[in-house]
């Protein structure tokens, strides 16, 4: 399903919680949001988060927004609030090996499915960021730039990004020459230079062309963003 229930509408000025309010007016609850972090990185895991926020004031997370628009400190504050307020939440980590084995799109869809499946409160409806995800077992809606316009997706994006950033900080301690704590495995000039000097680390994704090139292998299957 990729549309709202018949009769449900979202006003442009509905704010971050408008989708959830519109669905609840039609008797649809609980509502989960799901999102990922790390799909475009060429090193480290892919992480997906899912969250169900309660209705009303209890579900309003101070400062909540798309995780990419928040500072690290603001994300950490939101993370603590989400964990405290959510009726249910989950995080799934897909290793770099599984990303290579499945391919990034398949790994991404699988991560989102697993995150929803791990919720201990089964949702009646799922909001996803950008594209529809089948196999969730319940109706859902793909929301364009959903992590900026739907609170439960924003919450899921914060869960995923904070978890992944923490993991990349731990991996930086093992392979400090790549400076994972700064770029989190995404392609930057510094990361490219480290790859050229040191070659790929054990946590780089070998499907990415730049990683395979740094390893002296033929062109890979997927291009780096």
Coordinates of N, CA and C in Angstrom, one line a residue:
X1 N 0.8 -1.2 0.0 CA 0.0 0.0 0.0 C 0.9 1.2 0.0
X2 N 0.6 2.2 -0.8 CA 1.4 3.4 -0.9 C 0.6 4.7 -0.9
X3 N -0.6 4.7 -0.3 CA -1.4 5.9 -0.1 C -2.1 5.9 1.2
X4 N -2.5 7.1 1.6 CA -3.3 7.2 2.9 C -4.7 6.5 2.7
X5 N -5.2 6.1 3.9 CA -6.6 5.6 3.8 C -7.6 6.6 3.2
X6 N -8.6 6.1 2.6 CA -9.6 7.0 1.9 C -10.1 8.1 2.9
X7 N -10.1 9.3 2.4 CA -10.6 10.4 3.2 C -9.5 11.1 4.1
X8 N -8.4 10.4 4.3 CA -7.3 11.0 5.1 C -6.5 12.0 4.3
X9 N -6.3 13.2 4.9 CA -5.5 14.2 4.2 C -4.5 14.8 5.2
X10 N -3.4 15.3 4.6 CA -2.4 15.9 5.5 C -2.3 17.4 5.0
X11 N -2.5 18.3 5.9 CA -2.4 19.7 5.5 C -0.9 20.0 5.5
X12 N -0.5 21.0 4.6 CA 0.9 21.4 4.5 C 1.4 21.9 5.8
X13 N 0.6 22.5 6.6 CA 1.1 23.1 7.8 C 0.8 22.2 9.0
X14 N 0.6 20.9 8.8 CA 0.2 19.9 9.8 C 1.4 19.7 10.8
X15 N 2.6 20.0 10.4 CA 3.7 19.8 11.3 C 4.2 18.4 11.3
X16 N 5.2 18.1 12.1 CA 5.9 16.8 12.2 C 5.0 15.7 12.6
X17 N 4.0 16.0 13.3 CA 3.1 14.9 13.9 C 1.8 14.8 13.1
X18 N 1.7 15.5 11.9 CA 0.5 15.5 11.2 C 0.1 14.1 10.6
X19 N 1.0 13.3 10.2 CA 0.7 12.0 9.6 C 0.1 11.1 10.7
X20 N 0.7 11.1 11.8 CA 0.2 10.2 12.9 C -1.2 10.7 13.3
X21 N -1.4 12.0 13.4 CA -2.7 12.5 13.9 C -3.8 12.1 12.8
X22 N -3.5 12.2 11.5 CA -4.4 11.9 10.5 C -4.8 10.4 10.5
X23 N -3.8 9.6 10.7 CA -4.1 8.2 10.7 C -4.9 7.8 12.0
X24 N -4.6 8.4 13.1 CA -5.4 8.1 14.3 C -6.8 8.5 14.2
X25 N -7.0 9.7 13.5 CA -8.4 10.1 13.3 C -9.3 9.1 12.6
X26 N -8.6 8.2 11.8 CA -9.3 7.1 11.1 C -9.2 5.8 11.8
X27 N -8.9 5.9 13.1 CA -8.8 4.7 13.9 C -7.6 3.8 13.7
X28 N -6.6 4.3 13.1 CA -5.4 3.5 12.8 C -4.3 3.8 13.9
X29 N -4.0 2.8 14.6 CA -3.0 2.9 15.7 C -2.7 1.5 16.2
X30 N -1.5 1.2 16.6 CA -0.3 2.0 16.7 C 0.4 2.2 15.3
X31 N 1.1 3.3 15.2 CA 1.8 3.6 13.9 C 3.3 3.6 14.1
X32 N 4.0 2.9 13.3 CA 5.4 2.8 13.4 C 6.1 3.6 12.3
X33 N 7.2 4.1 12.6 CA 8.1 4.7 11.5 C 9.4 3.9 11.5
X34 N 10.0 3.8 10.3 CA 11.2 3.0 10.1 C 12.1 3.8 9.2
X35 N 13.4 3.7 9.5 CA 14.4 4.4 8.6 C 15.8 3.8 8.9
X36 N 16.7 4.1 8.0 CA 18.0 3.5 8.1 C 19.1 4.6 8.1
X37 N 20.3 4.1 8.5 CA 21.5 5.0 8.5 C 22.7 4.2 7.9
X38 N 23.4 4.8 7.0 CA 24.6 4.1 6.5 C 24.5 3.4 5.2
X39 N 23.4 3.6 4.5 CA 23.3 3.0 3.2 C 24.3 3.5 2.2
X40 N 24.7 4.8 2.2 CA 25.6 5.3 1.3 C 27.1 5.2 1.7
X41 N 27.3 4.7 2.9 CA 28.7 4.6 3.4 C 29.4 3.4 2.7
X42 N 30.7 3.5 2.5 CA 31.4 2.4 1.9 C 32.2 1.6 3.0
X43 N 31.9 1.9 4.3 CA 32.5 1.1 5.4 C 31.6 1.0 6.5
X44 N 31.7 0.0 7.3 CA 30.8 -0.2 8.5 C 29.5 -0.8 8.2
X45 N 28.7 -1.0 9.2 CA 27.4 -1.6 9.1 C 26.3 -0.7 8.5
X46 N 25.2 -1.3 8.1 CA 23.9 -0.6 7.9 C 23.1 -0.8 9.1
X47 N 22.4 0.3 9.5 CA 21.6 0.2 10.8 C 20.2 0.7 10.4
X48 N 19.2 0.0 10.9 CA 17.8 0.4 10.7 C 17.2 0.6 12.1
X49 N 16.3 1.6 12.2 CA 15.6 1.8 13.4 C 14.1 1.9 13.2
X50 N 13.3 1.5 14.2 CA 11.9 1.6 14.1 C 11.4 2.1 15.4
X51 N 10.3 2.9 15.3 CA 9.8 3.5 16.6 C 8.3 3.7 16.5
X52 N 7.6 3.5 17.6 CA 6.2 3.8 17.8 C 6.1 4.8 18.9
X53 N 5.6 6.0 18.6 CA 5.5 7.1 19.6 C 4.0 7.1 20.1
X54 N 3.8 7.4 21.3 CA 2.5 7.5 21.8 C 1.7 8.7 21.3
X55 N 0.4 8.7 21.3 CA -0.4 9.9 20.9 C -0.3 11.0 22.0
X56 N -0.6 12.2 21.5 CA -0.7 13.3 22.4 C 0.7 13.8 22.9
X57 N 0.7 14.6 24.0 CA 1.9 15.2 24.5 C 3.0 14.2 24.8
X58 N 2.6 13.0 25.2 CA 3.6 12.0 25.6 C 4.5 11.6 24.5
X59 N 4.0 11.8 23.2 CA 4.7 11.4 22.1 C 5.5 12.5 21.4
X60 N 5.5 13.7 22.0 CA 6.2 14.8 21.4 C 7.6 14.9 22.0
X61 N 8.6 14.7 21.1 CA 10.0 14.6 21.5 C 10.6 16.0 21.2
X62 N 11.0 16.7 22.3 CA 11.6 18.0 22.1 C 12.8 18.0 21.2
X63 N 12.7 18.9 20.2 CA 13.8 19.1 19.3 C 13.9 18.1 18.2
X64 N 12.9 17.2 18.1 CA 13.0 16.1 17.1 C 13.0 16.6 15.7
X65 N 13.8 16.1 14.8 CA 13.9 16.4 13.4 C 14.7 15.3 12.7
X66 N 14.8 15.4 11.4 CA 15.6 14.5 10.6 C 17.0 14.5 11.3
X67 N 17.5 13.3 11.5 CA 18.7 13.1 12.2 C 19.9 13.8 11.5
X68 N 19.8 13.9 10.2 CA 20.9 14.5 9.5 C 21.0 16.0 9.7
X69 N 19.9 16.6 10.1 CA 19.8 18.0 10.4 C 20.2 18.4 11.8
X70 N 20.4 17.5 12.6 CA 20.7 17.7 14.1 C 22.2 17.6 14.3
X71 N 22.6 18.4 15.3 CA 24.0 18.2 15.8 C 24.1 16.9 16.5
X72 N 25.3 16.5 16.7 CA 25.5 15.2 17.5 C 24.9 15.3 18.9
X73 N 25.1 16.4 19.5 CA 24.6 16.5 20.9 C 23.1 16.5 20.9
X74 N 22.5 17.2 19.9 CA 21.0 17.2 19.8 C 20.5 15.8 19.5
X75 N 21.1 15.1 18.6 CA 20.7 13.7 18.3 C 20.7 12.9 19.6
X76 N 21.8 13.0 20.4 CA 21.9 12.2 21.6 C 20.7 12.5 22.5
X77 N 20.4 13.8 22.7 CA 19.3 14.2 23.5 C 18.0 13.6 23.0
X78 N 17.8 13.7 21.7 CA 16.5 13.2 21.1 C 16.5 11.6 21.3
X79 N 17.7 11.0 21.1 CA 17.7 9.5 21.3 C 17.2 9.2 22.7
X80 N 17.7 9.8 23.7 CA 17.3 9.5 25.1 C 15.8 9.7 25.3
X81 N 15.3 10.8 24.7 CA 13.9 11.1 24.8 C 13.0 10.0 24.1
X82 N 13.5 9.6 22.9 CA 12.7 8.6 22.1 C 12.7 7.3 22.9
X83 N 13.8 6.9 23.4 CA 13.9 5.6 24.1 C 13.0 5.7 25.4
X84 N 12.9 6.8 26.0 CA 12.1 7.0 27.2 C 10.6 7.1 26.9
X85 N 10.3 7.7 25.7 CA 8.9 8.0 25.4 C 8.2 6.9 24.5
X86 N 9.0 6.3 23.7 CA 8.4 5.3 22.7 C 7.6 4.2 23.4
X87 N 6.5 3.9 22.8 CA 5.7 2.7 23.2 C 6.5 1.4 22.9
X88 N 7.3 1.5 21.8 CA 8.1 0.4 21.3 C 9.2 0.9 20.4
X89 N 10.4 0.4 20.4 CA 11.4 0.8 19.5 C 12.4 -0.4 19.3
X90 N 13.1 -0.3 18.2 CA 14.1 -1.4 17.9 C 15.2 -0.8 17.0
X91 N 16.3 -1.5 17.0 CA 17.4 -1.2 16.1 C 18.0 -2.5 15.6
X92 N 18.3 -2.5 14.3 CA 18.9 -3.7 13.7 C 20.2 -3.3 13.0
X93 N 21.2 -4.1 13.2 CA 22.5 -3.8 12.6 C 22.8 -4.9 11.6
X94 N 23.1 -4.5 10.3 CA 23.4 -5.4 9.2 C 24.9 -5.2 9.0
X95 N 25.7 -6.3 9.1 CA 27.1 -6.2 9.0 C 27.5 -5.8 7.6
X96 N 28.8 -5.3 7.4 CA 29.3 -5.0 6.1 C 29.4 -6.3 5.3
X97 N 29.6 -7.4 5.9 CA 29.7 -8.7 5.1 C 28.3 -9.0 4.5
X98 N 27.2 -8.8 5.3 CA 25.9 -9.1 4.8 C 25.5 -8.1 3.7
X99 N 25.9 -6.8 3.9 CA 25.7 -5.8 2.8 C 26.4 -6.2 1.5
X100 N 27.6 -6.7 1.6 CA 28.3 -7.2 0.4 C 27.6 -8.4 -0.2
X101 N 27.1 -9.3 0.7 CA 26.5 -10.5 0.2 C 25.1 -10.3 -0.5
X102 N 24.3 -9.4 0.1 CA 23.0 -9.1 -0.4 C 22.9 -8.0 -1.4
X103 N 23.9 -7.1 -1.4 CA 23.7 -5.9 -2.2 C 23.0 -4.8 -1.4
X104 N 23.3 -3.5 -1.6 CA 22.8 -2.5 -0.6 C 21.3 -2.4 -0.6
X105 N 20.6 -2.5 -1.8 CA 19.2 -2.3 -1.8 C 18.5 -3.4 -1.0
X106 N 18.9 -4.6 -1.3 CA 18.3 -5.8 -0.7 C 18.6 -5.7 0.8
X107 N 19.8 -5.4 1.2 CA 20.2 -5.3 2.6 C 19.4 -4.2 3.3
X108 N 19.1 -3.1 2.6 CA 18.4 -2.0 3.2 C 16.9 -2.4 3.5
X109 N 16.3 -3.0 2.5 CA 14.9 -3.5 2.7 C 14.8 -4.5 3.8
X110 N 15.8 -5.5 3.8 CA 15.8 -6.5 4.8 C 16.0 -5.9 6.2
X111 N 16.8 -4.9 6.3 CA 17.0 -4.2 7.6 C 15.7 -3.5 8.1
X112 N 15.0 -2.9 7.2 CA 13.8 -2.2 7.6 C 12.7 -3.2 8.0
X113 N 12.7 -4.3 7.3 CA 11.7 -5.4 7.7 C 12.0 -5.9 9.1
X114 N 13.3 -6.2 9.3 CA 13.7 -6.8 10.6 C 13.4 -5.8 11.7
X115 N 13.6 -4.5 11.5 CA 13.4 -3.5 12.5 C 11.9 -3.5 12.9
X116 N 11.0 -3.5 11.9 CA 9.6 -3.6 12.2 C 9.2 -4.9 12.9
X117 N 9.8 -6.0 12.5 CA 9.4 -7.3 13.1 C 9.9 -7.4 14.5
X118 N 10.9 -6.6 14.9 CA 11.4 -6.7 16.3 C 10.6 -5.8 17.3
X119 N 9.7 -5.0 16.8 CA 8.9 -4.2 17.7 C 8.1 -5.1 18.6
X120 N 8.1 -4.9 19.9 CA 7.3 -5.8 20.7 C 5.9 -5.4 20.8
X121 N 5.5 -4.2 20.2 CA 4.1 -3.8 20.0 C 3.9 -3.8 18.5
X122 N 3.1 -4.8 18.0 CA 2.9 -4.9 16.5 C 2.2 -3.7 16.0
X123 N 2.7 -3.0 15.0 CA 2.0 -1.8 14.5 C 0.9 -2.2 13.6
X124 N -0.1 -1.3 13.4 CA -1.2 -1.5 12.5 C -0.9 -0.8 11.2
X125 N 0.1 0.1 11.2 CA 0.5 0.9 10.0 C 1.9 1.3 10.1
X126 N 2.6 1.3 9.0 CA 4.0 1.7 9.0 C 4.3 2.8 8.0
X127 N 5.0 3.8 8.4 CA 5.5 4.9 7.6 C 7.0 4.7 7.3
X128 N 7.3 4.7 6.0 CA 8.7 4.5 5.6 C 9.2 5.8 4.9
X129 N 10.5 5.9 4.8 CA 11.1 7.1 4.3 C 11.5 6.9 2.8
X130 N 10.7 7.6 1.9 CA 11.1 7.6 0.5 C 10.6 6.6 -0.4
X131 N 10.6 5.3 0.0 CA 10.1 4.3 -0.9 C 9.4 3.2 -0.1
X132 N 8.4 2.5 -0.8 CA 7.6 1.5 -0.1 C 8.4 0.3 0.2
X133 N 8.1 -0.4 1.3 CA 8.8 -1.6 1.7 C 7.7 -2.7 1.8
X134 N 7.8 -3.7 1.0 CA 6.8 -4.8 1.1 C 7.3 -5.8 2.1
X135 N 6.4 -6.7 2.4 CA 6.8 -7.8 3.4 C 6.7 -7.3 4.8
X136 N 6.1 -6.2 5.1 CA 6.0 -5.8 6.5 C 4.8 -6.4 7.2
X137 N 3.9 -6.9 6.5 CA 2.7 -7.6 7.1 C 1.6 -6.7 7.5
X138 N 1.7 -5.4 7.3 CA 0.7 -4.5 7.6 C 0.7 -3.4 6.5
X139 N -0.4 -2.6 6.4 CA -0.4 -1.5 5.4 C 0.7 -0.5 5.8
X140 N 1.1 0.3 4.8 CA 2.1 1.3 5.0 C 2.0 2.4 4.0
X141 N 2.8 3.4 4.2 CA 2.9 4.5 3.3 C 4.4 5.0 3.2
X142 N 4.8 5.1 1.9 CA 6.2 5.7 1.7 C 6.0 7.2 1.6
X143 N 6.7 7.9 2.5 CA 6.6 9.4 2.6 C 7.9 10.0 2.1
X144 N 7.7 10.9 1.1 CA 8.8 11.6 0.5 C 9.5 12.5 1.6
X145 N 10.8 12.3 1.7 CA 11.5 13.0 2.8 C 10.8 12.8 4.1
X146 N 10.5 11.6 4.4 CA 9.7 11.2 5.6 C 10.4 11.6 6.9
X147 N 11.7 11.5 6.9 CA 12.4 11.8 8.1 C 12.4 13.3 8.5
X148 N 11.8 14.1 7.6 CA 11.6 15.5 7.8 C 10.2 15.9 8.1
X149 N 9.3 15.0 7.8 CA 7.8 15.4 7.9 C 7.0 14.5 8.7
X150 N 7.5 13.4 9.2 CA 6.7 12.4 10.0 C 7.5 12.1 11.2
X151 N 7.0 12.3 12.4 CA 7.7 12.2 13.6 C 8.2 10.8 13.9
X152 N 7.4 9.8 13.6 CA 7.9 8.4 13.9 C 9.0 8.0 13.0
X153 N 9.1 8.5 11.8 CA 10.2 8.3 10.9 C 11.4 9.0 11.4
X154 N 11.2 10.3 11.8 CA 12.3 11.1 12.4 C 12.9 10.4 13.6
X155 N 12.0 9.8 14.4 CA 12.5 9.1 15.6 C 13.3 7.9 15.2
X156 N 12.8 7.2 14.2 CA 13.6 6.0 13.7 C 14.9 6.4 13.1
X157 N 15.0 7.5 12.4 CA 16.2 7.9 11.9 C 17.2 8.3 12.9
X158 N 16.8 8.9 14.0 CA 17.7 9.2 15.1 C 18.2 8.0 15.8
X159 N 17.3 7.0 16.0 CA 17.7 5.7 16.6 C 18.8 5.1 15.8
X160 N 18.6 5.0 14.5 CA 19.5 4.4 13.6 C 20.9 5.1 13.5
X161 N 20.8 6.4 13.3 CA 22.0 7.2 13.2 C 22.9 7.2 14.5
X162 N 22.3 7.5 15.6 CA 23.0 7.5 16.8 C 23.7 6.1 17.1
X163 N 22.9 5.0 16.9 CA 23.5 3.7 17.0 C 24.7 3.5 16.1
X164 N 24.5 3.9 14.8 CA 25.6 3.6 13.9 C 26.8 4.5 14.2
X165 N 26.6 5.8 14.5 CA 27.7 6.7 14.9 C 28.5 6.1 16.1
X166 N 27.8 5.6 17.0 CA 28.5 5.0 18.2 C 29.3 3.8 17.7
X167 N 28.8 3.0 16.9 CA 29.5 1.8 16.3 C 30.8 2.3 15.6
X168 N 30.6 3.3 14.7 CA 31.7 3.8 13.9 C 32.8 4.4 14.9
X169 N 32.4 5.0 16.0 CA 33.4 5.5 16.9 C 34.2 4.3 17.5
X170 N 33.5 3.2 17.8 CA 34.2 2.0 18.4 C 35.2 1.4 17.3
X171 N 34.7 1.4 16.1 CA 35.6 0.9 15.0 C 36.8 1.8 14.7
X172 N 36.6 3.1 15.0 CA 37.7 4.0 14.8 C 38.9 3.7 15.7
X173 N 38.5 3.2 16.9 CA 39.6 2.8 17.9 C 40.4 1.6 17.4
X174 N 39.8 0.8 16.6 CA 40.5 -0.4 16.0 C 41.3 0.0 14.8
X175 N 40.8 0.9 14.0 CA 41.4 1.3 12.8 C 41.5 2.8 12.7
X176 N 42.3 3.4 13.6 CA 42.4 4.9 13.6 C 42.9 5.6 12.4
X177 N 43.6 4.9 11.6 CA 44.2 5.5 10.4 C 43.1 5.9 9.4
X178 N 41.9 5.4 9.5 CA 40.8 5.8 8.6 C 40.0 7.0 9.1
X179 N 40.1 7.3 10.4 CA 39.3 8.4 11.0 C 37.8 8.2 10.8
X180 N 37.4 6.9 11.1 CA 35.9 6.6 11.0 C 35.1 7.5 11.9
X181 N 35.6 7.9 13.1 CA 34.8 8.7 14.0 C 34.4 10.0 13.4
X182 N 35.1 10.5 12.4 CA 34.7 11.8 11.8 C 33.8 11.6 10.6
X183 N 34.1 10.8 9.7 CA 33.3 10.7 8.5 C 32.3 9.5 8.5
X184 N 32.4 8.6 9.5 CA 31.5 7.5 9.7 C 31.4 6.6 8.6
X185 N 32.5 6.5 7.8 CA 32.5 5.5 6.7 C 32.0 6.1 5.4
X186 N 31.5 7.3 5.3 CA 31.1 7.9 4.1 C 32.3 8.5 3.3
X187 N 32.2 8.7 2.1 CA 33.3 9.2 1.2 C 33.5 10.7 1.4
X188 N 34.7 11.0 1.9 CA 35.2 12.3 2.0 C 36.6 12.4 1.4
X189 N 37.1 13.5 1.3 CA 38.5 13.6 0.8 C 39.5 12.9 1.7
X190 N 39.3 13.1 3.0 CA 40.2 12.4 4.0 C 40.1 10.9 3.9
X191 N 38.8 10.4 3.8 CA 38.6 9.0 3.7 C 39.2 8.4 2.4
X192 N 39.0 9.1 1.3 CA 39.6 8.7 0.0 C 41.1 8.6 0.1
X193 N 41.7 9.6 0.8 CA 43.2 9.6 0.9 C 43.6 8.5 1.8
X194 N 42.9 8.1 2.9 CA 43.3 7.0 3.7 C 43.1 5.7 3.0
X195 N 42.1 5.6 2.2 CA 42.0 4.4 1.4 C 43.1 4.2 0.4
X196 N 43.5 5.3 -0.2 CA 44.7 5.3 -1.2 C 46.0 4.9 -0.5
X197 N 46.1 5.4 0.8 CA 47.4 5.1 1.5 C 47.4 3.7 2.1
X198 N 46.3 3.3 2.7 CA 46.3 2.1 3.5 C 45.6 0.9 2.8
X199 N 44.8 1.2 1.8 CA 44.0 0.1 1.2 C 42.7 -0.1 2.1
X200 N 41.8 -1.0 1.7 CA 40.6 -1.2 2.5 C 40.9 -1.8 3.8
X201 N 40.1 -1.5 4.8 CA 40.2 -2.1 6.1 C 39.3 -3.4 6.1
X202 N 39.3 -4.2 7.1 CA 38.4 -5.3 7.2 C 36.9 -5.0 7.2
X203 N 36.6 -3.7 7.5 CA 35.1 -3.4 7.5 C 34.7 -2.6 6.3
X204 N 35.5 -2.4 5.3 CA 35.0 -1.7 4.1 C 34.2 -2.7 3.3
X205 N 33.2 -2.1 2.5 CA 32.3 -2.8 1.7 C 32.9 -3.0 0.3
X206 N 33.2 -4.3 0.0 CA 33.9 -4.5 -1.3 C 33.1 -4.4 -2.5
X207 N 31.7 -4.2 -2.4 CA 30.9 -3.9 -3.6 C 31.1 -2.5 -4.1
X208 N 31.7 -1.7 -3.3 CA 31.8 -0.3 -3.8 C 33.1 -0.1 -4.7
X209 N 32.9 0.6 -5.8 CA 34.0 0.7 -6.8 C 35.2 1.3 -6.2
X210 N 35.0 2.4 -5.3 CA 36.2 3.0 -4.8 C 37.0 2.1 -3.9
X211 N 36.3 1.2 -3.1 CA 37.0 0.3 -2.2 C 37.7 -0.8 -3.1
X212 N 37.1 -1.3 -4.1 CA 37.7 -2.3 -4.9 C 38.9 -1.7 -5.6
X213 N 38.8 -0.5 -6.0 CA 39.9 0.2 -6.7 C 41.1 0.3 -5.8
X214 N 40.8 0.7 -4.5 CA 41.8 0.9 -3.5 C 42.5 -0.5 -3.2
X215 N 41.7 -1.5 -3.4 CA 42.3 -2.9 -3.1 C 43.0 -3.4 -4.3
X216 N 43.0 -2.7 -5.5 CA 43.7 -3.1 -6.7 C 42.9 -4.2 -7.4
X217 N 41.6 -4.2 -7.2 CA 40.7 -5.1 -7.9 C 40.0 -4.4 -9.1
X218 N 39.3 -5.2 -9.9 CA 38.5 -4.7 -11.0 C 37.4 -3.9 -10.4
X219 N 36.7 -3.1 -11.3 CA 35.6 -2.3 -11.0 C 34.5 -3.1 -10.3
X220 N 33.9 -2.6 -9.3 CA 32.9 -3.3 -8.5 C 31.5 -3.2 -9.1
X221 N 30.5 -3.6 -8.3 CA 29.2 -3.7 -8.8 C 28.4 -2.4 -8.5
X222 N 28.7 -1.8 -7.4 CA 28.0 -0.6 -7.0 C 29.0 0.6 -6.9
X223 N 28.5 1.8 -7.3 CA 29.3 3.0 -7.3 C 29.2 3.6 -5.9
X224 N 30.2 4.2 -5.5 CA 30.2 5.0 -4.2 C 29.4 6.3 -4.5
X225 N 28.6 6.7 -3.5 CA 27.8 7.9 -3.7 C 28.7 9.2 -3.9

